Amino acid sequence: MLLTNRSKNLYQEVILDHNKNPRNYRAIENPSHFAKGNNPLCGDKLDVYLTVDENNVVTDVSFVGDGCAISKASASIMTTLVKDKTIDEVHKLFEGFHDMATGKIEPDDDPKLRRLRAFSGVKDLPARVKCATLAWHTLDAALKDKEIVSTE
Amino acid sequence: MDTVSNDILSQKRETPGRILEIRRDFPILNRVIQDKPLVYLDNGASTQMPRQVMDTITAYHEFHHSNVHRGVHQLSQEATDLYEGAREKVRSFIGAKSTKEIVYTSGTTAAINLVANSYGTANLTKGDKILISNMEHHANIVPWYMIARKTGAEIVVIPIHDDGSLDMDAFVELLDEKVKIVCVNHVSNALGTVNPINEIAVLCREKNIATVVDGAQAIGHFPVDVTDLGVDFYAFSGHKMHGPTGIGILYGREELLESMEPFMGGGDMILSVSFDEISWNELPYKFEAGTPPIAQAIGLGAAIDYLNSLDREFLESYEQQLLEYANEKLSQIPGVRIIGTAEGKISLNSFVINGVHPHDIGTILDGEGVAVRTGQHCAEPVMDRFGIPATTRASMAFYNTFEEIDALADALLKVTELFDVTD
Ligand SMILES: Cc1ncc(COP(=O)(O)O)c(C=O)c1O
């Protein structure tokens, strides 16, 4: 299977796998935090659920939604990464991810970003950056108790 | 998978020499996108301009540029002659009776807004109905929605069938005495459907209902004669008929335009102004306030000359062959479903692939040099009607080739392999 350049960089095995078998794809009953994300340009929609304990640690996180492979895989990988992290750590991860997706830093600049490097390809595709960051913006909104976020 | 690919490749067709000749007029078609030759299949969004149009625009800027209708000097006279000459070309191109019926606008959207604000505001009151087809572009929905809110008129949707054709039985039923305006596109940008405009116009004329036809997707594909069609208003854009952006046309029946108030005020659209009284300029200038897009209008005239220089009957039948070929190729790709299969549609295919989001398709196709549109095509009600979030749209023009359809099919096969799509 040969794909050229920009799109080859993006559609890697990891992304395709998470798109097909998204992890933590379920709703959480009685979450402590919740937000709906929406990218009107693409029609991508996703809900992010979180349970955060009294020590500010994310003890459970999940998502449900519909969208392109990039947004779905990003949400799926995000849930695997933020579980058991403190809110502070989650914020740092989001910042790093955002900087990588917009080309401000390289994935190698920060060891935390190792498992997110598959998304570094979106920096060459400005129209797709929002797909990759939707889940993270939604998570951020949930933690700030904003219920609806739009990335347009 | 390889067998599928080979099957498809085995039925190649060759593009006629006349088409290859025409392609030479379009320099942009030689672009290389990421090591691949550009395959431009986004003509529904904007068509490409031939060198003849670009040369005309450049010559205007190099030799004649000046403001129109305003100077006694030579350049202003030349600019005015070219600008008004282009209006006559438009008139003759669409079979209007007089250049008074040809209003320059910035595009289809501006043309429909003009009708909605001027004709709509004056002719709609509370309880009146505006019929709008379910397959309209937002450009023929939103202005009416705004006017309906202002006037208290009601918007009623003309339904469409599963194949994407207009439900004419339902349309006839909807035509009661409350209906004042009917808005329908000549060709749907999301489905490719060609609507029976003449039939609609005849029914409306009998009942004194105004017809507002969005011709944006029709004008580049086949000859249009507004007088034969019998419509009241017909709108289109230069950039969808191989002309420049920033210019469009509102055709309006003279009697109606005459009765309408201007939509915008300013220079050029008045005969005399004092602070007590203003009298409007004659048609069509009453609707053309301010300095118009002069170079673009002249460019539109050049696009018309260009189209007139081609054998349009041949091009139309060639485009139908392209469509047939594309249908055949798409039908061999696993998981593909074409949205809009109405009889006699133009060379445009909207489709979805099982389990793959159109934006992923668009990005992967872009990586192969294939430019298509993905999304809702400014026609959200169409997407809702078919219960899909978005589609991928390959829209063809007469300069596309069979080989480009092969490239599209190959790129789509890559998508289905990558995403492991089955039927
Ligand atoms: C059917 C239809 N109507 C209206 C428009 C709007 O045209 P413009 O953006 O040139 O005003 C388009 C183009 O996108 C179209 O396809």
Coordinates of C-alpha atoms and ligand atoms in Angstrom, one line a residue:
Chain A
M1 CA 0.0 0.0 0.0
L2 CA 1.7 3.1 -1.2
L3 CA 0.5 6.6 -0.4
T4 CA 2.3 9.7 -1.2
N5 CA 3.9 12.3 1.1
R6 CA 1.6 14.5 3.2
S7 CA -1.2 12.1 3.5
K8 CA 1.1 9.1 4.1
N9 CA 2.6 11.0 7.0
L10 CA -0.8 11.4 8.5
Y11 CA -2.6 8.1 7.8
Q12 CA -0.3 5.8 9.8
E13 CA -1.2 2.5 11.3
V14 CA -1.8 3.9 14.7
I15 CA -4.4 6.4 13.5
L16 CA -6.1 3.8 11.4
D17 CA -6.2 1.4 14.2
H18 CA -7.6 3.8 16.8
N19 CA -10.2 5.0 14.2
K20 CA -11.3 1.4 13.7
N21 CA -11.2 0.3 17.3
P22 CA -11.5 3.5 19.4
R23 CA -10.5 3.0 23.0
N24 CA -12.7 4.2 25.9
Y25 CA -15.5 4.7 23.4
R26 CA -18.4 4.8 25.9
A27 CA -20.4 7.2 28.0
I28 CA -19.6 7.6 31.7
E29 CA -22.6 7.7 34.0
N30 CA -22.4 10.7 36.4
P31 CA -19.1 12.1 35.2
S32 CA -17.6 14.9 37.2
H33 CA -16.9 16.8 34.0
F34 CA -18.4 16.7 30.5
A35 CA -18.4 18.7 27.3
K36 CA -19.7 18.5 23.7
G37 CA -17.2 19.3 21.0
N38 CA -18.3 20.3 17.5
N39 CA -16.4 21.2 14.3
P40 CA -19.1 22.7 12.1
L41 CA -16.8 22.8 9.1
C42 CA -16.5 19.0 9.0
G43 CA -19.6 18.0 10.9
D44 CA -17.3 16.3 13.5
K45 CA -19.1 15.9 16.8
L46 CA -17.8 14.4 20.0
D47 CA -18.7 14.2 23.7
V48 CA -15.9 13.9 26.3
Y49 CA -16.6 12.5 29.8
L50 CA -14.3 12.6 32.8
T51 CA -14.2 11.5 36.4
V52 CA -11.7 13.5 38.4
D53 CA -11.1 12.6 42.0
E54 CA -10.4 14.9 45.0
N55 CA -6.7 14.9 44.3
N56 CA -7.3 16.3 40.8
V57 CA -6.4 13.0 39.2
V58 CA -8.3 11.8 36.1
T59 CA -9.6 8.4 37.2
D60 CA -11.7 7.7 34.2
V61 CA -12.2 9.3 30.8
S62 CA -14.1 8.4 27.7
F63 CA -15.6 9.8 24.5
V64 CA -18.5 9.2 22.1
G65 CA -18.9 10.8 18.8
D66 CA -18.8 10.8 15.1
G67 CA -16.1 12.3 12.8
C68 CA -13.2 11.7 10.5
A69 CA -10.5 9.3 11.3
I70 CA -8.2 12.0 12.5
S71 CA -10.6 13.4 15.1
K72 CA -11.7 9.9 16.2
A73 CA -8.2 8.5 16.6
S74 CA -7.1 11.7 18.3
A75 CA -9.9 11.3 20.9
S76 CA -9.1 7.7 21.4
I77 CA -5.4 8.2 21.9
M78 CA -6.1 11.1 24.2
T79 CA -8.2 9.0 26.5
T80 CA -5.5 6.5 26.8
L81 CA -3.0 9.2 27.7
V82 CA -4.8 11.3 30.2
K83 CA -6.1 8.5 32.4
D84 CA -4.4 8.6 35.8
K85 CA -2.8 12.0 35.1
T86 CA -3.3 15.1 37.2
I87 CA -5.2 18.0 35.7
D88 CA -1.9 19.9 35.6
E89 CA -0.2 17.1 33.6
V90 CA -3.2 17.0 31.3
H91 CA -2.9 20.7 30.6
K92 CA 0.8 20.4 29.8
L93 CA 0.1 17.5 27.5
F94 CA -2.6 19.5 25.7
E95 CA -0.3 22.5 25.3
G96 CA 2.5 20.3 23.9
F97 CA 0.0 18.5 21.5
H98 CA -1.3 21.8 20.3
D99 CA 2.1 23.2 19.7
M100 CA 3.1 20.1 17.8
A101 CA -0.1 20.0 15.7
T102 CA 0.5 23.6 14.7
G103 CA 4.1 23.1 13.9
K104 CA 5.6 25.2 16.8
I105 CA 7.5 22.2 18.2
E106 CA 8.7 18.9 16.9
P107 CA 7.5 15.6 18.5
D108 CA 11.1 14.8 19.4
D109 CA 11.3 18.0 21.4
D110 CA 9.4 16.5 24.3
P111 CA 9.3 12.9 25.4
K112 CA 5.7 13.3 26.6
L113 CA 4.7 13.7 23.0
R114 CA 6.1 10.4 21.9
R115 CA 2.8 8.6 21.7
L116 CA 1.2 11.6 19.9
R117 CA 3.7 11.9 17.2
A118 CA 1.4 10.3 14.6
F119 CA -0.5 13.6 14.6
S120 CA 2.5 15.7 13.8
G121 CA 1.7 15.3 10.1
V122 CA -1.4 17.6 10.4
K123 CA 0.8 20.7 10.6
D124 CA 1.2 20.4 6.8
L125 CA -2.5 20.2 6.4
P126 CA -4.0 23.4 8.0
A127 CA -7.5 22.3 7.1
R128 CA -7.1 19.2 9.3
V129 CA -5.5 20.7 12.4
K130 CA -8.9 21.3 13.9
C131 CA -9.8 17.6 13.4
A132 CA -6.8 16.6 15.4
T133 CA -7.3 19.1 18.2
L134 CA -11.1 18.9 18.6
A135 CA -11.0 16.2 21.3
W136 CA -8.4 18.1 23.3
H137 CA -10.3 21.3 23.1
T138 CA -13.4 19.5 24.2
L139 CA -11.5 17.9 27.1
D140 CA -10.1 21.3 28.1
A141 CA -13.6 22.8 28.0
A142 CA -15.0 19.9 30.1
L143 CA -12.3 20.6 32.7
K144 CA -13.2 24.2 32.7
D145 CA -16.9 23.2 33.0
K146 CA -17.8 24.8 29.7
E147 CA -20.3 22.4 28.2
I148 CA -20.1 23.3 24.5
V149 CA -17.1 24.0 22.4
S150 CA -16.7 24.7 18.7
T151 CA -13.4 24.7 16.9
E152 CA -14.5 26.7 13.9
Chain B
M1 CA -7.6 -6.0 -3.8
D2 CA -5.1 -6.0 -6.6
T3 CA -7.5 -7.9 -8.8
V4 CA -10.1 -5.1 -8.4
S5 CA -7.5 -2.6 -9.3
N6 CA -6.5 -4.5 -12.4
D7 CA -10.1 -5.0 -13.5
I8 CA -10.7 -1.3 -13.4
L9 CA -7.5 -0.5 -15.2
S10 CA -8.3 -3.0 -17.9
Q11 CA -11.2 -0.9 -19.2
K12 CA -9.4 2.4 -20.0
R13 CA -10.8 4.9 -22.4
E14 CA -9.0 7.4 -24.4
T15 CA -9.8 11.1 -24.4
P16 CA -10.6 12.6 -27.7
G17 CA -8.0 14.9 -29.3
R18 CA -10.4 17.8 -29.4
I19 CA -10.5 17.8 -25.6
L20 CA -6.7 17.5 -25.3
E21 CA -6.5 20.5 -27.6
I22 CA -8.9 22.5 -25.4
R23 CA -6.9 21.6 -22.3
R24 CA -3.9 23.6 -23.7
D25 CA -6.0 26.7 -23.2
F26 CA -5.9 26.1 -19.4
P27 CA -2.4 26.6 -18.1
I28 CA -3.3 25.7 -14.5
L29 CA -4.1 22.1 -15.6
N30 CA -0.4 21.6 -16.0
R31 CA 0.2 22.1 -12.3
V32 CA 1.9 19.4 -10.3
I33 CA 0.6 18.7 -6.8
Q34 CA 3.1 16.9 -4.6
D35 CA 4.8 15.1 -7.5
K36 CA 1.5 14.2 -9.1
P37 CA -0.2 15.9 -12.0
L38 CA -3.1 17.9 -10.8
V39 CA -6.5 16.2 -11.4
Y40 CA -8.9 19.0 -11.0
L41 CA -12.4 17.7 -10.1
D42 CA -13.7 20.6 -8.1
N43 CA -15.3 22.5 -11.0
G44 CA -18.6 22.7 -9.0
A45 CA -16.8 25.1 -6.6
S46 CA -15.0 27.1 -9.3
T47 CA -14.0 26.4 -12.9
Q48 CA -10.6 27.2 -14.3
M49 CA -10.1 30.1 -16.7
P50 CA -8.6 29.7 -20.2
R51 CA -5.7 31.8 -21.2
Q52 CA -8.0 33.8 -23.5
V53 CA -9.9 35.2 -20.5
M54 CA -6.7 36.0 -18.6
D55 CA -5.2 37.7 -21.7
T56 CA -8.4 39.9 -22.1
I57 CA -8.2 40.9 -18.4
T58 CA -4.5 41.7 -18.7
A59 CA -5.0 43.7 -21.9
Y60 CA -7.8 45.7 -20.2
H61 CA -5.5 46.6 -17.3
E62 CA -2.6 47.4 -19.6
F63 CA -4.4 49.5 -22.1
H64 CA -7.9 50.6 -21.1
H65 CA -8.3 50.7 -17.4
S66 CA -10.3 53.6 -16.1
N67 CA -13.7 54.1 -14.4
V68 CA -16.9 53.6 -16.4
H69 CA -19.8 55.9 -17.2
R70 CA -17.9 58.8 -15.6
G71 CA -15.4 60.4 -17.9
V72 CA -15.3 62.2 -21.2
H73 CA -11.7 61.1 -21.7
Q74 CA -10.7 58.3 -24.1
L75 CA -9.8 55.6 -21.5
S76 CA -13.1 56.0 -19.7
Q77 CA -14.9 55.7 -23.0
E78 CA -12.9 52.6 -24.0
A79 CA -13.5 51.0 -20.5
T80 CA -17.2 51.8 -20.8
D81 CA -17.5 50.3 -24.3
L82 CA -15.7 47.1 -23.2
Y83 CA -17.8 46.9 -20.0
E84 CA -21.1 47.5 -21.9
G85 CA -20.0 45.3 -24.7
A86 CA -19.6 42.4 -22.2
R87 CA -23.2 43.1 -21.1
E88 CA -24.4 42.6 -24.6
K89 CA -22.5 39.3 -24.8
V90 CA -24.2 38.1 -21.7
R91 CA -27.6 39.2 -23.0
S92 CA -27.1 37.2 -26.2
F93 CA -25.5 34.3 -24.4
I94 CA -28.6 33.7 -22.3
G95 CA -31.2 34.9 -24.8
A96 CA -32.5 37.9 -22.8
K97 CA -34.6 40.4 -24.8
S98 CA -32.7 43.5 -23.7
T99 CA -29.5 44.5 -21.9
K100 CA -31.9 46.3 -19.5
E101 CA -32.5 42.8 -18.1
I102 CA -28.9 42.1 -17.4
V103 CA -27.7 43.4 -14.0
Y104 CA -24.1 43.0 -13.1
T105 CA -23.6 41.7 -9.5
S106 CA -20.6 40.2 -7.6
G107 CA -22.0 36.7 -8.1
T108 CA -25.0 34.4 -7.6
T109 CA -25.3 35.1 -3.9
A110 CA -25.4 38.9 -4.5
A111 CA -27.9 38.5 -7.3
I112 CA -30.3 36.4 -5.1
N113 CA -29.9 38.9 -2.2
L114 CA -30.9 41.7 -4.6
V115 CA -34.1 39.9 -5.6
A116 CA -35.0 38.9 -2.1
N117 CA -34.5 42.4 -0.7
S118 CA -36.0 44.4 -3.5
Y119 CA -38.7 42.1 -5.0
G120 CA -39.2 40.0 -1.9
T121 CA -39.7 42.9 0.6
A122 CA -42.1 44.7 -1.7
N123 CA -44.2 41.7 -2.6
L124 CA -44.5 39.6 0.5
T125 CA -46.7 40.1 3.5
K126 CA -47.6 38.0 6.5
G127 CA -49.1 34.7 5.6
D128 CA -47.6 34.6 2.1
K129 CA -45.5 31.6 1.1
I130 CA -42.1 31.3 -0.5
L131 CA -41.5 27.8 -1.9
I132 CA -37.9 26.6 -1.8
S133 CA -36.7 23.3 -3.0
N134 CA -35.0 20.8 -0.7
M135 CA -31.9 20.8 -2.9
E136 CA -31.1 24.5 -2.8
H137 CA -27.7 26.0 -2.1
H138 CA -27.6 28.2 1.0
A139 CA -27.4 31.1 -1.4
N140 CA -31.1 30.5 -2.3
I141 CA -32.2 29.7 1.2
V142 CA -30.7 32.2 3.6
P143 CA -31.6 35.4 1.9
W144 CA -35.3 34.2 1.8
Y145 CA -35.1 33.2 5.4
M146 CA -34.0 36.7 6.3
I147 CA -36.8 38.3 4.2
A148 CA -39.4 35.9 5.6
R149 CA -38.5 37.0 9.1
K150 CA -38.8 40.6 8.1
T151 CA -42.1 40.3 6.2
G152 CA -43.8 37.5 8.1
A153 CA -43.9 35.3 5.1
E154 CA -43.5 31.5 5.5
I155 CA -41.0 29.2 3.8
V156 CA -42.3 26.0 2.5
V157 CA -40.0 23.2 1.2
I158 CA -40.6 21.5 -2.1
P159 CA -39.6 17.8 -1.4
I160 CA -37.3 15.7 -3.5
H161 CA -37.3 12.0 -4.4
D162 CA -34.7 9.5 -3.3
D163 CA -32.9 9.8 -6.7
G164 CA -32.5 13.5 -6.1
S165 CA -35.1 14.7 -8.5
L166 CA -37.7 17.3 -7.6
D167 CA -41.1 15.9 -6.5
M168 CA -43.2 17.7 -9.1
D169 CA -46.4 16.2 -7.9
A170 CA -45.8 17.6 -4.5
F171 CA -44.8 20.9 -6.1
V172 CA -48.1 21.2 -8.0
E173 CA -50.0 20.5 -4.8
L174 CA -48.1 23.2 -2.9
L175 CA -49.0 25.9 -5.4
D176 CA -51.9 27.6 -3.6
E177 CA -52.9 31.3 -3.8
K178 CA -50.6 32.1 -0.9
V179 CA -47.5 31.3 -2.8
K180 CA -45.8 34.4 -4.1
I181 CA -42.2 33.3 -5.0
V182 CA -40.7 29.9 -6.0
C183 CA -37.0 29.4 -5.5
V184 CA -35.3 26.5 -7.3
N185 CA -31.9 25.8 -8.8
H186 CA -31.5 24.9 -12.4
V187 CA -28.9 22.4 -11.4
S188 CA -28.1 21.1 -7.9
N189 CA -24.5 21.6 -6.8
A190 CA -24.8 18.8 -4.3
L191 CA -26.6 16.2 -6.5
G192 CA -26.2 17.2 -10.1
T193 CA -29.9 17.1 -10.7
V194 CA -31.2 19.2 -13.6
N195 CA -34.6 20.6 -12.7
P196 CA -37.5 21.0 -15.1
I197 CA -37.3 24.8 -15.0
N198 CA -39.6 25.4 -18.0
E199 CA -42.4 23.3 -16.6
I200 CA -42.0 25.1 -13.2
A201 CA -42.0 28.5 -14.8
V202 CA -45.1 27.8 -16.9
L203 CA -47.0 26.6 -13.8
C204 CA -45.9 29.7 -11.9
R205 CA -46.6 32.2 -14.7
E206 CA -50.2 31.0 -14.8
K207 CA -50.6 31.8 -11.2
N208 CA -48.6 35.0 -11.2
I209 CA -45.9 33.6 -9.0
A210 CA -42.4 34.9 -9.4
T211 CA -39.7 32.3 -10.2
V212 CA -36.2 32.8 -8.9
V213 CA -33.8 30.4 -10.5
D214 CA -30.3 29.8 -9.3
G215 CA -28.4 28.9 -12.4
A216 CA -24.9 28.8 -10.9
Q217 CA -24.3 25.2 -11.8
A218 CA -26.1 25.2 -15.1
I219 CA -24.5 28.0 -17.0
G220 CA -21.1 26.3 -17.5
H221 CA -22.5 23.0 -18.6
F222 CA -25.2 23.6 -21.2
P223 CA -26.8 26.5 -23.2
V224 CA -29.4 28.5 -21.2
D225 CA -32.1 30.6 -22.8
V226 CA -34.0 32.6 -20.1
T227 CA -36.7 33.6 -22.5
D228 CA -37.4 30.0 -23.6
L229 CA -37.3 28.9 -20.0
G230 CA -39.9 31.6 -19.1
V231 CA -38.3 32.5 -15.8
D232 CA -38.6 35.8 -14.0
F233 CA -35.2 35.9 -12.4
Y234 CA -32.1 33.9 -13.2
A235 CA -28.8 34.2 -11.3
F236 CA -25.3 32.9 -12.1
S237 CA -21.6 33.5 -11.3
G238 CA -18.6 34.2 -13.7
H239 CA -16.3 31.8 -11.9
K240 CA -18.5 28.8 -12.6
M241 CA -18.3 29.4 -16.4
H242 CA -14.6 29.8 -16.8
G243 CA -14.6 33.5 -16.1
P244 CA -13.2 35.4 -13.1
T245 CA -14.5 35.6 -9.5
G246 CA -16.2 38.8 -8.3
I247 CA -18.7 39.0 -11.1
G248 CA -22.1 37.5 -11.6
I249 CA -25.4 38.2 -13.3
L250 CA -28.9 38.8 -12.3
Y251 CA -31.3 38.4 -15.2
G252 CA -34.7 39.8 -14.4
R253 CA -37.7 40.2 -16.6
E254 CA -37.8 43.9 -17.6
E255 CA -41.3 44.5 -16.4
L256 CA -40.4 43.2 -12.9
L257 CA -37.1 45.0 -12.7
E258 CA -38.8 48.2 -13.7
S259 CA -41.3 47.8 -10.8
M260 CA -38.6 47.2 -8.3
E261 CA -36.8 49.6 -5.9
P262 CA -33.0 49.6 -5.9
F263 CA -31.3 47.4 -3.3
M264 CA -28.2 49.5 -2.8
G265 CA -27.8 53.2 -3.1
G266 CA -24.8 55.3 -4.3
G267 CA -23.1 56.7 -7.4
D268 CA -24.2 55.6 -10.9
M269 CA -27.6 54.3 -9.9
I270 CA -29.4 57.7 -9.8
L271 CA -30.5 60.2 -12.4
S272 CA -30.6 63.2 -10.2
V273 CA -30.1 63.8 -6.5
S274 CA -31.1 66.6 -4.2
F275 CA -31.7 66.3 -0.6
D276 CA -35.4 66.5 -1.2
E277 CA -35.8 64.1 -4.1
I278 CA -33.9 61.4 -5.9
S279 CA -34.8 59.8 -9.1
W280 CA -33.4 56.4 -10.0
N281 CA -31.3 55.8 -13.1
E282 CA -32.8 53.6 -15.8
L283 CA -32.4 49.9 -16.1
P284 CA -30.1 48.1 -15.4
Y285 CA -28.1 50.9 -13.8
K286 CA -30.6 51.4 -11.1
F287 CA -29.3 48.2 -9.5
E288 CA -25.6 48.9 -10.0
A289 CA -24.5 51.3 -7.3
G290 CA -20.8 52.3 -7.1
T291 CA -17.8 51.4 -9.3
P292 CA -18.5 47.9 -10.6
P293 CA -16.0 45.1 -11.1
I294 CA -15.0 46.3 -14.5
A295 CA -12.2 44.0 -15.4
Q296 CA -14.2 41.0 -14.1
A297 CA -17.2 41.9 -16.3
I298 CA -15.0 42.2 -19.3
G299 CA -13.4 38.9 -18.3
L300 CA -16.9 37.3 -18.2
G301 CA -17.5 38.6 -21.7
A302 CA -14.2 36.9 -22.7
A303 CA -15.4 33.7 -21.1
I304 CA -18.6 33.9 -23.2
D305 CA -16.6 34.4 -26.3
Y306 CA -14.5 31.4 -25.4
L307 CA -17.5 29.2 -24.8
N308 CA -19.1 30.4 -28.0
S309 CA -15.9 29.4 -29.9
L310 CA -16.3 25.8 -28.8
D311 CA -18.7 23.2 -30.0
R312 CA -20.9 23.1 -27.0
E313 CA -23.1 20.3 -28.2
F314 CA -20.0 18.1 -28.5
L315 CA -18.8 19.2 -25.1
E316 CA -22.1 18.4 -23.5
S317 CA -22.2 14.9 -24.9
Y318 CA -18.5 14.4 -24.0
E319 CA -19.3 15.4 -20.4
Q320 CA -22.1 12.9 -20.3
Q321 CA -19.6 10.2 -21.4
L322 CA -17.3 11.3 -18.6
L323 CA -20.1 11.0 -16.2
E324 CA -21.0 7.5 -17.4
Y325 CA -17.4 6.5 -17.2
A326 CA -17.1 7.9 -13.6
N327 CA -20.3 6.1 -12.6
E328 CA -18.9 2.8 -13.9
K329 CA -15.6 3.3 -12.1
L330 CA -17.1 4.4 -8.9
S331 CA -19.5 1.4 -8.9
Q332 CA -16.5 -0.9 -8.9
I333 CA -15.0 0.6 -5.7
P334 CA -16.1 -1.2 -2.6
G335 CA -18.5 0.6 -0.3
V336 CA -19.2 3.5 -2.6
R337 CA -22.8 4.9 -2.8
I338 CA -23.6 7.7 -5.2
I339 CA -25.9 10.4 -3.8
G340 CA -28.1 11.8 -6.6
T341 CA -28.8 9.6 -9.5
A342 CA -31.6 11.6 -11.2
E343 CA -32.1 11.0 -15.0
G344 CA -30.2 13.6 -17.1
K345 CA -28.0 14.9 -14.3
I346 CA -24.8 16.9 -15.1
S347 CA -21.3 15.5 -14.9
L348 CA -21.0 15.6 -11.1
N349 CA -20.8 12.8 -8.6
S350 CA -21.5 13.2 -4.9
F351 CA -20.8 10.0 -3.1
V352 CA -20.1 8.4 0.3
I353 CA -17.8 5.5 1.1
N354 CA -18.9 3.0 3.9
G355 CA -17.3 3.9 7.1
V356 CA -14.9 6.5 5.8
H357 CA -15.4 10.2 6.5
P358 CA -15.3 12.5 3.5
H359 CA -12.6 14.6 5.0
D360 CA -10.3 11.6 5.2
I361 CA -11.1 10.9 1.6
G362 CA -10.4 14.5 0.6
T363 CA -7.0 14.5 2.3
I364 CA -5.9 11.2 0.8
L365 CA -7.1 12.2 -2.7
D366 CA -5.2 15.5 -2.3
G367 CA -2.1 13.5 -1.6
E368 CA -2.6 11.9 -5.0
G369 CA -3.1 15.2 -6.7
V370 CA -6.8 14.8 -7.0
A371 CA -8.8 17.9 -6.0
V372 CA -12.4 17.2 -4.9
R373 CA -14.8 19.0 -2.6
T374 CA -15.7 17.3 0.7
G375 CA -18.3 18.5 3.1
Q376 CA -21.9 19.7 3.0
H377 CA -21.5 21.8 -0.2
C378 CA -23.4 24.7 1.3
A379 CA -26.5 22.5 1.1
E380 CA -27.1 21.2 4.6
P381 CA -30.8 20.4 3.9
V382 CA -29.7 18.0 1.1
M383 CA -27.4 16.2 3.5
D384 CA -30.2 16.0 6.1
R385 CA -32.6 14.7 3.4
F386 CA -30.3 11.8 2.7
G387 CA -29.3 11.3 6.3
I388 CA -25.6 11.8 5.8
P389 CA -23.2 14.2 7.4
A390 CA -21.3 15.1 4.2
T391 CA -20.2 13.8 0.9
T392 CA -17.2 13.8 -1.4
R393 CA -18.0 15.5 -4.7
A394 CA -16.1 15.0 -8.0
S395 CA -17.4 17.6 -10.3
M396 CA -16.2 17.6 -13.9
A397 CA -15.8 20.1 -16.7
F398 CA -15.3 19.6 -20.4
Y399 CA -11.5 19.7 -20.0
N400 CA -11.4 16.7 -17.7
T401 CA -10.2 13.4 -19.3
F402 CA -11.0 9.7 -18.9
E403 CA -7.5 9.3 -17.6
E404 CA -8.3 11.7 -14.8
I405 CA -11.3 9.6 -13.9
D406 CA -8.9 6.7 -13.8
A407 CA -6.7 8.7 -11.4
L408 CA -9.7 9.4 -9.2
A409 CA -10.7 5.7 -9.1
D410 CA -7.1 4.6 -8.3
A411 CA -6.9 7.2 -5.5
L412 CA -10.3 6.0 -4.1
L413 CA -9.1 2.4 -4.2
K414 CA -6.2 3.5 -2.0
V415 CA -8.7 5.0 0.4
T416 CA -10.7 1.8 0.6
E417 CA -7.5 -0.4 1.0
L418 CA -6.2 1.9 3.7
F419 CA -9.5 1.9 5.6
D420 CA -10.2 -1.8 4.8
V421 CA -13.6 -1.0 3.3
T422 CA -15.9 -3.8 2.2
D423 CA -19.1 -3.6 0.4
Ligands
LIG1 C1 -26.1 26.1 -6.9 C2 -25.2 27.2 -6.4 N1 -25.8 28.4 -6.0 C3 -25.1 29.4 -5.6 C4 -23.8 29.4 -5.4 C5 -23.0 30.6 -4.9 O1 -22.3 31.2 -5.9 P1 -21.3 32.4 -5.5 O2 -20.5 32.0 -4.3 O3 -20.5 32.6 -6.7 O4 -22.2 33.6 -5.2 C6 -23.1 28.2 -5.8 C7 -21.6 28.1 -5.7 O5 -21.1 27.7 -4.7 C8 -23.8 27.1 -6.2 O6 -23.3 26.0 -6.5

